[in-house]
Amino acid sequence: MKKLNAVINTYNRKSHINPEIYGHFSEHLGRCIYKGIYVGEDSPIPNIGGVRKDIIEAFRQIKMPVIRWPGGCFADEYHWMDGIGPKESRKKMVNTNWGGVTEDNSFGTNEFFNFCEAVGCEPYLSVNVGSGTVEEMANWIEYITFDGVSPMAQLRRDNGREKPWKLKYLGIGNENWGCGGNMRPEYYADVYRRFQTFAKNFSGNRLFKVACGPSDSQYNWTEGLLHNINDMHANAISMHYYTLPTGDWQHKGSATEFDDKEYYQTIEHTLAIEDMIEKHGALLSIHTKQMKLIVDEWGCWYDVEPGTNPGFLYQQNTMRDAIVAAINLNIFNQHSDIVCMANIAQAVNVLQALILTEGEKMVKTPTYHVFDMFKAHQGNELVDSFVENETREGVPAISYSASMNEGRDLVITLANCMLDETYEISCDLCGYNAKEIEAQILTNDVHAHNDFTDPEKVSIAPYKATKDGDKIIVSLPPCSVVTVICHE
Ligand code: AHR
């Protein structure tokens, strides 16, 4: 066991941790929506308006703050009018991005907004720029948010919803440098400016407009975009970054079968997001006064589970994913001055999913448990923290962040990324007198995962952190995530 010192300085409040940093993403892809979130009103699986009750409950438990929909690449071929009105007359389409399957549009705008209301989260719409029109987008916003007399408000009423919904987050296009139209940044910037002009605030609703930003380290996209749009046009730009164990899109690596070398490579690759956030953040501060960064899509992307449809992106989720989730969430907290939202890809049955389903069965993945353990950070102030870290296998051993809420509860989240070493952290609390300490741990073999025969294999357990004068002492076993909450 190795001992490391740490300091948390509660006098130094650094930035506000927007709850939306703990956000999510749901796309019409594989079994994320259909056979995942949405099973239809006639399903024997208990549901509210077709949405699984157990999923609503699970998302409420982690205080899901926001969910992005309907894509992803799907968003830029989605025509919202096809997904409203009587289900039997909704137009069918081909989901060209994801397996060429038939999309019957039975989950559309009303279903999505009702789902968000049931969960208690903000809806985040990704509108079709690549193959859609300005008029289509403008009508969608009117349908959702207008309280007065208008054709779209009437259509909403005809579809059974009298009052408008609130819509804050509006993403104008998705990956417009790729599946959203293969545009150049200058061209997209002009298209963006036109679309956002017609994104109106109706009936007291205030839109927060998000322009399509870069993929990982595409700094030329961010530069090109920010030369052509300003604070008058957008509130934030988005960024996408996926963690691939091998770094090779042709052979990404298996979700469950990997050796230590591939594990540490995964950790190294996921840590790369920090540098990207800092560099895109620096460009934002050079070019704009207020614009923030949204990490719209993040998480591990592996080869699909053997025998499953390659277009469905279904993968298992192990303790490795839990460590990756903890590292990313700690990084987002530490950069909450720049990052105002982050959405893991994706919520159910796709990529680094929080939930897996099979028929009526549902499994919470290790990643889900990390979101549960980190939820106490939501809405807090980030406080200064430092761990006397060590670098092994090319990566820092400990990932960490700390925050304080209005009632002065101190929340500390830690991950031990090493597979063969226990660390005892002795943490000086500066300006804080911890009278009570509660802790939780998630730990197991790095390959351990939850499946439909053993759904609780990886689960949160109560843990003990002790007090020694002004210090708290926490021991971190190999491959573990720990949350400590102190009360004065
Ligand atoms: O999350 C899967 C896909 O990854 C999304 O559709 C797209 O935006 C990204 O390339």
mmCIF file of C-alpha atoms in Angstrom, residues 243 262-272 320 323-324 327 395-396 417:
data_model
loop_
_atom_site.group_PDB
_atom_site.id
_atom_site.type_symbol
_atom_site.label_atom_id
_atom_site.label_comp_id
_atom_site.label_asym_id
_atom_site.label_seq_id
_atom_site.Cartn_x
_atom_site.Cartn_y
_atom_site.Cartn_z
ATOM 1 C CA THR A 243 -12.437 6.780 -26.089
ATOM 2 C CA GLU A 262 -5.115 -2.281 -23.374
ATOM 3 C CA TYR A 263 -6.713 -1.145 -20.113
ATOM 4 C CA TYR A 264 -3.997 1.443 -19.462
ATOM 5 C CA GLN A 265 -4.171 2.551 -23.108
ATOM 6 C CA THR A 266 -7.916 3.136 -22.634
ATOM 7 C CA ILE A 267 -7.187 5.265 -19.579
ATOM 8 C CA GLU A 268 -4.527 7.215 -21.448
ATOM 9 C CA HIS A 269 -6.880 7.804 -24.378
ATOM 10 C CA THR A 270 -9.728 8.956 -22.169
ATOM 11 C CA LEU A 271 -7.459 11.371 -20.290
ATOM 12 C CA ALA A 272 -6.672 13.075 -23.609
ATOM 13 C CA ARG A 320 -13.012 -0.280 -16.823
ATOM 14 C CA ILE A 323 -13.071 4.152 -14.066
ATOM 15 C CA VAL A 324 -13.416 5.942 -17.419
ATOM 16 C CA ILE A 327 -12.122 10.168 -14.784
ATOM 17 C CA VAL A 395 -1.120 7.565 -16.428
ATOM 18 C CA PRO A 396 -1.798 9.324 -13.117
ATOM 19 C CA CYS A 417 -6.948 3.759 -11.846
#
